[in-house]
Short mmCIF file of C-alpha atoms and ligand atoms in Angstrom, two decimals:
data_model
loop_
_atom_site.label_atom_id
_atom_site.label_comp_id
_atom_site.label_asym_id
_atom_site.label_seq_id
_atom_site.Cartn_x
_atom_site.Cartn_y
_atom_site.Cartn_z
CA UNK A 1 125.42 79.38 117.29
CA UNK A 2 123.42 81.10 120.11
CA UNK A 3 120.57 83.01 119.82
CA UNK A 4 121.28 86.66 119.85
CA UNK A 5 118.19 89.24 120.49
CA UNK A 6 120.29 91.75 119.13
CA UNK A 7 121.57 90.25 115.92
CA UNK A 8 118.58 87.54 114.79
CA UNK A 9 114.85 88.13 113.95
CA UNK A 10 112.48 87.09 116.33
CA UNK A 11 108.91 87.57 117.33
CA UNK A 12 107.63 89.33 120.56
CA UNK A 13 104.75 89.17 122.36
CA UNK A 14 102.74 92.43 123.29
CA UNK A 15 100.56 91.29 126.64
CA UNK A 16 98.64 94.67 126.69
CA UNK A 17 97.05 93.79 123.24
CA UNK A 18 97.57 90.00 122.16
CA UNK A 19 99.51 90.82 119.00
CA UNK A 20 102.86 89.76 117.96
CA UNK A 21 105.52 91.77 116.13
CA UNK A 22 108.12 90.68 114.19
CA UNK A 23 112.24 91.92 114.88
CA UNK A 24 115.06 91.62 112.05
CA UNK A 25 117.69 94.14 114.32
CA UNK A 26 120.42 92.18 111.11
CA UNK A 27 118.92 94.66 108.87
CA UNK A 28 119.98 98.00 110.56
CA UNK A 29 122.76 97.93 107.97
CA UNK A 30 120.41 98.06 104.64
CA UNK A 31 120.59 100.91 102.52
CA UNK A 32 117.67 103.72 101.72
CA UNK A 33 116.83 105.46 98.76
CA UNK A 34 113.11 105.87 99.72
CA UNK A 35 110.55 108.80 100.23
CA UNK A 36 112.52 111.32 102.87
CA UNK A 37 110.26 114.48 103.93
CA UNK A 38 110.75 117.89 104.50
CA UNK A 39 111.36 118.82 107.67
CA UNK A 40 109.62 122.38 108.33
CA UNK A 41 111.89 125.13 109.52
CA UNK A 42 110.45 126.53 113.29
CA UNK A 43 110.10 129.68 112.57
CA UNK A 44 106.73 130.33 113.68
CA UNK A 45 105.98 133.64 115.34
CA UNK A 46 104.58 134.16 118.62
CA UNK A 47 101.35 135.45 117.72
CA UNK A 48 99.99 134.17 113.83
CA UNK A 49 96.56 136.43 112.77
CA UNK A 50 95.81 133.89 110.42
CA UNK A 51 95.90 130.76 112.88
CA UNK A 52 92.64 129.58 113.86
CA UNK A 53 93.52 128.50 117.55
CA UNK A 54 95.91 131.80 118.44
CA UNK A 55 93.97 133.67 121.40
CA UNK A 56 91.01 135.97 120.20
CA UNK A 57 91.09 134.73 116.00
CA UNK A 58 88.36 133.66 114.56
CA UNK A 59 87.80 130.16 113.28
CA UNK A 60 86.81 128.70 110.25
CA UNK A 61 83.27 128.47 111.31
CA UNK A 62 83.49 132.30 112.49
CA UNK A 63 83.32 131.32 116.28
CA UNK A 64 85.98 133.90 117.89
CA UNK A 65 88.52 132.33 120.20
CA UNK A 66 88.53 133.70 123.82
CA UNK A 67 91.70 135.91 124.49
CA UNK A 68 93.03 132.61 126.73
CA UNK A 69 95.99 132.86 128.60
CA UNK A 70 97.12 129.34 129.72
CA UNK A 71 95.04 126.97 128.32
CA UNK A 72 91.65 127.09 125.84
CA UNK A 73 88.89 123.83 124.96
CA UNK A 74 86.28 123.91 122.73
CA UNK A 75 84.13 122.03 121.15
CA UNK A 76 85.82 120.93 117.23
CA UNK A 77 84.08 122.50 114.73
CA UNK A 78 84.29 119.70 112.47
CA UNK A 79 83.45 116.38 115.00
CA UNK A 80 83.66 112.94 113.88
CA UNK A 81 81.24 112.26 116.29
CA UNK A 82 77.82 113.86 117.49
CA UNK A 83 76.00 113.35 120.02
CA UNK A 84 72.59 113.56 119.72
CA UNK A 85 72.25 110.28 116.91
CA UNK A 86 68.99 108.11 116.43
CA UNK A 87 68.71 104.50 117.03
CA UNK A 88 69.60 102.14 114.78
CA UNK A 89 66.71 99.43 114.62
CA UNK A 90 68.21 96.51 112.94
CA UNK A 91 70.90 95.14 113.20
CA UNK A 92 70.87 91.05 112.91
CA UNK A 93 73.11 90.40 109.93
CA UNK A 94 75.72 88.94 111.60
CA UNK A 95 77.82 89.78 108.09
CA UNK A 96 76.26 93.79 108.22
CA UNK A 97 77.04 94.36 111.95
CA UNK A 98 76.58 98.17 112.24
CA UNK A 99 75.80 100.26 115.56
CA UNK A 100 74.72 103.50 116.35
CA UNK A 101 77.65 106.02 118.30
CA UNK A 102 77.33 108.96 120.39
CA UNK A 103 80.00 111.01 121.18
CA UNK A 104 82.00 114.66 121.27
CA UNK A 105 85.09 115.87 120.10
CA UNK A 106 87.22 118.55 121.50
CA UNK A 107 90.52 120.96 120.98
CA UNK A 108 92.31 121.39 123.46
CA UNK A 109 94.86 124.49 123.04
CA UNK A 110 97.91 123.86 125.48
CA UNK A 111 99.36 127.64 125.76
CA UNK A 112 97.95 131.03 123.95
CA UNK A 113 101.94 131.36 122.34
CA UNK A 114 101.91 129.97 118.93
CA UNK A 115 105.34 128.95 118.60
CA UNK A 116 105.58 126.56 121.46
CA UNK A 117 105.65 123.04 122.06
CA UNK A 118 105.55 121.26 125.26
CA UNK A 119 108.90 120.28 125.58
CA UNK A 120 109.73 124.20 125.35
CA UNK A 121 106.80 125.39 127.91
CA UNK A 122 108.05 126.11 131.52
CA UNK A 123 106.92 123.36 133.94
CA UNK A 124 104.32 124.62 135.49
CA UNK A 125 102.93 125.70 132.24
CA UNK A 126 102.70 121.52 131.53
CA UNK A 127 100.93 120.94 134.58
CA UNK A 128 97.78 123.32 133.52
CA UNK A 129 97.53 120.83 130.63
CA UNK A 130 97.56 118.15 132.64
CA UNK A 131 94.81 120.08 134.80
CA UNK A 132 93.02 120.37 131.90
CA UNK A 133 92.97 116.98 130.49
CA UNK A 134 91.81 115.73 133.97
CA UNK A 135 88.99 118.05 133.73
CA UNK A 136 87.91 116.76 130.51
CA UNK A 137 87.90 113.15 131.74
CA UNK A 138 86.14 114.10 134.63
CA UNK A 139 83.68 116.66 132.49
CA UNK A 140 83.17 114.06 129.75
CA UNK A 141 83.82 110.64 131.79
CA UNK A 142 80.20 111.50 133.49
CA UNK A 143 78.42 110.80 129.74
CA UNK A 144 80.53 108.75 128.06
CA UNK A 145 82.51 105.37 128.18
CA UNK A 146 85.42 106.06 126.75
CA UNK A 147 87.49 109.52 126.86
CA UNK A 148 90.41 109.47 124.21
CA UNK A 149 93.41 112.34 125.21
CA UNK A 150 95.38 112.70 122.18
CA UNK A 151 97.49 114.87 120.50
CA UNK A 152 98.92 114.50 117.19
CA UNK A 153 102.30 116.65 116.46
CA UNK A 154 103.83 117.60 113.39
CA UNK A 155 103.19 117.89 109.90
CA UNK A 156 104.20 114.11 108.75
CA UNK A 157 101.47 113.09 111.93
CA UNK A 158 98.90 114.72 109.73
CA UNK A 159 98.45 117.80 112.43
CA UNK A 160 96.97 120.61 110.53
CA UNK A 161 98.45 123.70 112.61
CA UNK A 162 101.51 123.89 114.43
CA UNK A 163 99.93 125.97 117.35
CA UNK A 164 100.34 123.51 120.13
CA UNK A 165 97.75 121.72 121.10
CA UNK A 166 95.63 118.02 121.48
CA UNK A 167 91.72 116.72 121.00
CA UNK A 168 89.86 114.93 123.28
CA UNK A 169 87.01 112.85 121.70
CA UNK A 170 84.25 110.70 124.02
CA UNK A 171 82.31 108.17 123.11
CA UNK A 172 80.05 106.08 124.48
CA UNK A 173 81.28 102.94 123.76
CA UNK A 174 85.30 101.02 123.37
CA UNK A 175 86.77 101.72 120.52
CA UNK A 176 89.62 98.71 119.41
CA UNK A 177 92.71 99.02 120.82
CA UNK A 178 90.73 99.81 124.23
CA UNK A 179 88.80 97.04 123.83
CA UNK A 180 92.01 94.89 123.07
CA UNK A 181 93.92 96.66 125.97
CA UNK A 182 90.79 96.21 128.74
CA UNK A 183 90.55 92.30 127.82
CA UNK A 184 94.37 91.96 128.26
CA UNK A 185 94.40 93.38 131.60
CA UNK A 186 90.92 91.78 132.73
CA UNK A 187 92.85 88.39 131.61
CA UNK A 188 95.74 88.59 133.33
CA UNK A 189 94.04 90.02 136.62
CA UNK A 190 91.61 87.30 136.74
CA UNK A 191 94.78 84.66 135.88
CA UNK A 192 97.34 86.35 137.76
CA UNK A 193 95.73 88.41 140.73
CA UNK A 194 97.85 90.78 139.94
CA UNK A 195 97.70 94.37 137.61
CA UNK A 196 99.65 93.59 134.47
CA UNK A 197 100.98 97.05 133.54
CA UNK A 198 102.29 96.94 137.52
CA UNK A 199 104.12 94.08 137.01
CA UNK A 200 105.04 94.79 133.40
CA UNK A 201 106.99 98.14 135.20
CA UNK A 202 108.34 96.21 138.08
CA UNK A 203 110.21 93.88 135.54
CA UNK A 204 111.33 96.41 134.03
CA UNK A 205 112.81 98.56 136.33
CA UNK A 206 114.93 95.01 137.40
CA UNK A 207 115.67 94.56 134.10
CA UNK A 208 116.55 98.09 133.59
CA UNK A 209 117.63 97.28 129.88
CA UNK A 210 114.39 99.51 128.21
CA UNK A 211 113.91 102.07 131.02
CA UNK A 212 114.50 105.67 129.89
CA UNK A 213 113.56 107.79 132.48
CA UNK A 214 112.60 108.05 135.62
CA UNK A 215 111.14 109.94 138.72
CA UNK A 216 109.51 109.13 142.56
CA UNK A 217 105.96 108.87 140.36
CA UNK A 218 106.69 107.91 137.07
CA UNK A 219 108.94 105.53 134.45
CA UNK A 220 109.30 106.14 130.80
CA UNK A 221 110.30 103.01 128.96
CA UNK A 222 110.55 101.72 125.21
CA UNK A 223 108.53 99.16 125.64
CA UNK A 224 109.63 95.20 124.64
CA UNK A 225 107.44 95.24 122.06
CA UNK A 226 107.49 98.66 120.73
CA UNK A 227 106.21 98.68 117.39
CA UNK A 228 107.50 102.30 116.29
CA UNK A 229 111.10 103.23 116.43
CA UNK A 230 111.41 105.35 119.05
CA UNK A 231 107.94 104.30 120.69
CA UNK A 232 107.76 104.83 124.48
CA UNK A 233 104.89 104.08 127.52
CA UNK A 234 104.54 105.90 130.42
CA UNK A 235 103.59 104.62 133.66
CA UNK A 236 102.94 105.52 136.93
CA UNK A 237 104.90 103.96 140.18
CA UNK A 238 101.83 103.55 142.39
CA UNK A 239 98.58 101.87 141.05
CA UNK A 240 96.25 104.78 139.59
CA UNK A 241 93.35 104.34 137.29
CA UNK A 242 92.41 107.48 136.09
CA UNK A 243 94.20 110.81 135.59
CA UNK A 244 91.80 112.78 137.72
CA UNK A 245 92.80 110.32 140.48
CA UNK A 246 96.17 111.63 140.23
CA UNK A 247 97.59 113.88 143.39
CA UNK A 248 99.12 116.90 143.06
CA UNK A 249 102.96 115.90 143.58
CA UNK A 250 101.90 112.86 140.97
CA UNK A 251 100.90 115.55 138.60
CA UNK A 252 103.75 117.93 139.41
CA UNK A 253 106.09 114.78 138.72
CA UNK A 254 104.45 114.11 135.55
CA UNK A 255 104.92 117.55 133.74
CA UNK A 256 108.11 117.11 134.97
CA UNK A 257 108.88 113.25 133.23
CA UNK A 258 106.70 114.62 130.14
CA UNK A 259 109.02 117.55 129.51
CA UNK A 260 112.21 115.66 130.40
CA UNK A 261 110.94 112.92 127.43
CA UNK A 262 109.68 115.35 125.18
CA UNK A 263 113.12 117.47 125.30
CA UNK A 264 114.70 113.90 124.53
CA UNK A 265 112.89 113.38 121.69
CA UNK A 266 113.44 116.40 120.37
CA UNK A 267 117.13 116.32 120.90
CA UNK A 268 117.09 112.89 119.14
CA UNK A 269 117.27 114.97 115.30
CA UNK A 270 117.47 117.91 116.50
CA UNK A 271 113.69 119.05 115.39
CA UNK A 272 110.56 119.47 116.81
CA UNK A 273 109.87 115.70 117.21
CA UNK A 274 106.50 114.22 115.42
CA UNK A 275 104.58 111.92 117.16
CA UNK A 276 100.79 110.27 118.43
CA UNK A 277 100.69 110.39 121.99
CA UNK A 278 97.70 109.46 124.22
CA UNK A 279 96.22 108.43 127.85
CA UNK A 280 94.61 105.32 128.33
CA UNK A 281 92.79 104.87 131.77
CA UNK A 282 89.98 103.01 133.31
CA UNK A 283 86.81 103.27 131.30
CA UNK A 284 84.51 105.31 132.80
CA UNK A 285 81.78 102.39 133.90
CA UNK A 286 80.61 100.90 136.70
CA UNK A 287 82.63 97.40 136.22
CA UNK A 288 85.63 96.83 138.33
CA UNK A 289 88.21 98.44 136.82
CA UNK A 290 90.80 96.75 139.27
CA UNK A 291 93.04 95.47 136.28
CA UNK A 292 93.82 98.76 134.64
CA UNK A 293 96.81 100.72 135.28
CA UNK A 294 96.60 104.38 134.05
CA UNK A 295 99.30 104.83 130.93
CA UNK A 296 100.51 106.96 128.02
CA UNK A 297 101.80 106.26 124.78
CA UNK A 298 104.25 107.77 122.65
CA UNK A 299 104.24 106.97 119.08
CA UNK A 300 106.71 108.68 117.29
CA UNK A 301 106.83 108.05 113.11
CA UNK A 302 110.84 108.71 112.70
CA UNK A 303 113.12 105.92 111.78
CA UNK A 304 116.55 107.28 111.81
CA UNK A 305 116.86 111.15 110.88
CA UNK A 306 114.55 114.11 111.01
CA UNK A 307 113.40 113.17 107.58
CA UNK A 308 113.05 109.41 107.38
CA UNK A 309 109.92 107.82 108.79
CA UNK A 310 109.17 104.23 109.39
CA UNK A 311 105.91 102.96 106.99
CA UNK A 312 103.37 101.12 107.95
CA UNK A 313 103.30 99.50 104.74
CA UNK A 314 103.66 96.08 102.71
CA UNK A 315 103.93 93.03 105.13
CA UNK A 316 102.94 95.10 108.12
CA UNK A 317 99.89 95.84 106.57
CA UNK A 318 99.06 92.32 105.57
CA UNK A 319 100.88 90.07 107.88
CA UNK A 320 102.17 91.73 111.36
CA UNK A 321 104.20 94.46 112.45
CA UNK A 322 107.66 95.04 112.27
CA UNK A 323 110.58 96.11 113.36
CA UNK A 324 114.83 96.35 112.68
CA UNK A 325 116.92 98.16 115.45
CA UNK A 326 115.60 96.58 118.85
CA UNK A 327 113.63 98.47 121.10
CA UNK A 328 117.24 98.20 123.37
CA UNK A 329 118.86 100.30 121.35
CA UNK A 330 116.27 102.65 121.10
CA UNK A 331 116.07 102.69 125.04
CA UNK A 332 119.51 103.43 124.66
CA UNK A 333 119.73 106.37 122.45
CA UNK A 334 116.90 107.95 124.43
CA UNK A 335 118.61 107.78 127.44
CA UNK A 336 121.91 109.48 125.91
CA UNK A 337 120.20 112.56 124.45
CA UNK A 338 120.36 115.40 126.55
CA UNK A 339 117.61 117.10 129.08
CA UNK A 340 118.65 120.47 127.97
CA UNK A 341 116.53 121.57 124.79
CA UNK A 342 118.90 122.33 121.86
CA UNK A 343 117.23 125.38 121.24
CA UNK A 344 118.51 126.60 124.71
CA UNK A 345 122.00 124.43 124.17
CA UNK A 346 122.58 123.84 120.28
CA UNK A 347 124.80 120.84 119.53
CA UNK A 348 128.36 121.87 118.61
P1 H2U B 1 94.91 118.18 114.58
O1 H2U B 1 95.10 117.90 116.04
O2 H2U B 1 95.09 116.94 113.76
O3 H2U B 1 95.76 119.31 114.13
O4 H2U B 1 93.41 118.66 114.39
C1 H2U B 1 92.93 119.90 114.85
C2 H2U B 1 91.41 119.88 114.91
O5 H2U B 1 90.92 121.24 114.89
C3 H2U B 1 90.74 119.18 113.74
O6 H2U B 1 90.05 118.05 114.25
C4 H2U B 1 89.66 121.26 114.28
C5 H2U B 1 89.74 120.23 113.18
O7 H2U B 1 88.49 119.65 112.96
N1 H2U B 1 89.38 122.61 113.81
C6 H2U B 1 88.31 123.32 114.35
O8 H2U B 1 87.59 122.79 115.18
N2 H2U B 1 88.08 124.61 113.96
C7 H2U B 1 88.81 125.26 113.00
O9 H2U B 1 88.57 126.43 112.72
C8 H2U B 1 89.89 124.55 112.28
C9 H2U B 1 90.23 123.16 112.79
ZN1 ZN B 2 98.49 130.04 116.84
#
């Protein structure tokens, strides 16, 4: 018998953070009974009174929104980090390691209409919000290490309002999966001579079995070692640290890619597609930051319908991560959903 990638477990290797993640694509077939959750029904109108990020409402804190109309930051009312913090003075138990953090956290409302998404918003619409989160990495990048874009989307993501929009939090120091990310990179460029996440995309695009999408500046690709079932990275063609390094026709390209994905996903069920995404790019330091290649993630919770979700649960938890359909197949089913939203074109 011949080993199969398709049809036996195996292990793959993640270069970007060290780990290892565990594949058992035999077990597509299994049955569920489990937990299935309720999808909400989109029927969110343009303007909510009662939504605490619509143009000109006030928050909880009683701040009043401004009457925005493209884009609105401010400053989260509730921030997990602050940034004026005192020192901590000691800290030599190796066993009690503790440290002091400074930082800010943001919200960053992507359009004043309450019942959009991204996928839905016209193009150009996209690119202010890319505008915008280059601002904020240039604004914050001045202070502080590390600037975390995120956005989380959808009621089984935990997002709290379904106004669309993302957070920005800056610290001054790298938080783990940074830290993991800017070693793997450093490693390899010191080893190699070479930027990982450039060759990582070259091989890919040869191997063209994982690629999703593509345009003159960008790829979107399940990655090899996805994790999530429909998880996908997006990288640029040319080598680019930073979002504010980005050109204009880069950024044009990438609201572009970003809706073209986004519509995917949401044509996958048929819903308003859940998901994690964020940027990772250079720190903002004064090392040489040759190694990193500017990149987004995707991590989408949904396993195989609008209402079943992949769990991070039982051996993942205490051994490694896992997976059962291959990150092939999810390439695959990305790439045959259509680019036209189904709200414009509903399936037959
Ligand atoms: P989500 O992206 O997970 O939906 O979080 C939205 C953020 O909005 C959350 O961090 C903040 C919360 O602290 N928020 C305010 O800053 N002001 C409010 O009036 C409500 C929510
Ligand atoms: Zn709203």
């Amino acid at each position: 018998m011949e080993f199969d990638r398709s049809n036996h477990p195996h292990r793959r290797y993640n270069p970007l953070t060290g780990e290892w993640l565990l594949v058992s694509p035999h077990r597509t077939k299994r049955p569920w009974q489990g937990q299935t959750e309720e999808v909400a029904a989109n029927r969110q109108p343009e303007y909510d009174p009662g939504c605490y990020l619509c143009p000109g409402n006030t928050r909880s804190n009683g701040s009043i929104n401004e009457k925005y109309i493209d884009t609105f930051v401010f400053d989260n009312d509730y921030p997990a980090l602050l940034e004026d913090i005192p020192k901590i003075k000691d800290s030599s138990n190796s066993l009690f390691q503790i440290e002091s953090v400074r930082g800010i956290s943001r919200v960053i409302c992507y359009s004043p209409k309450h019942n959009f998404t991204l996928p839905e918003m016209p193009i150009e619409d996209i690119r202010k919000v890319i505008d915008v989160w280059s601002d904020q990495v240039i604004d914050l990048g001045e202070n502080y290490r590390w600037v975390q874009i995120f956005e989380n989307k959808g009621d089984i993501m935990g997002c709290s309002n379904p106004h669309p929009h993302g957070q920005v939090w800056a610290l001054n120091t790298l938080p783990n999966e940074v830290f993991k990310e800017n070693s793997s990179q450093a490693d390899y460029y010191i080893e190699n001579g070479s930027v990982l996440l450039m060759d990582y995309l070259q091989a890919e695009l040869k191997e063209n079995d994982r690629i999703v999408l593509e345009n003159d500046d960008w790829a979107v690709l399940v990655p090899f070692w996805a994790v999530w079932p429909f998880e996908t990275l997006l990288l640029p063609k040319k080598s680019v640290m930073r979002l504010p390094e980005l050109n204009s026709n880069q950024m044009d390209n990438l609201a572009d890619i970003l809706k073209r994905i986004l519509t995917k996903y949401d044509n996958l069920f048929n819903i308003s597609f859940p998901y994690t995404m964020g940027w990772h790019g250079a720190p903002n330091d004064s090392s040489d930051n040759s190694h990193w290649l500017l990149h987004a993630h995707f991590h989408p919770p949904l396993l195989r319908s609008s209402t079943v979700k992949k769990f991070m649960v039982g051996f993942e938890l205490m051994a490694e991560s896992q997976r059962d359909f291959t990150p092939e197949e999810a390439a695959e089913r990305l790439r045959n959903c259509s680019e036209v939203h189904y709200k414009i074109c509903p399936p037959e």
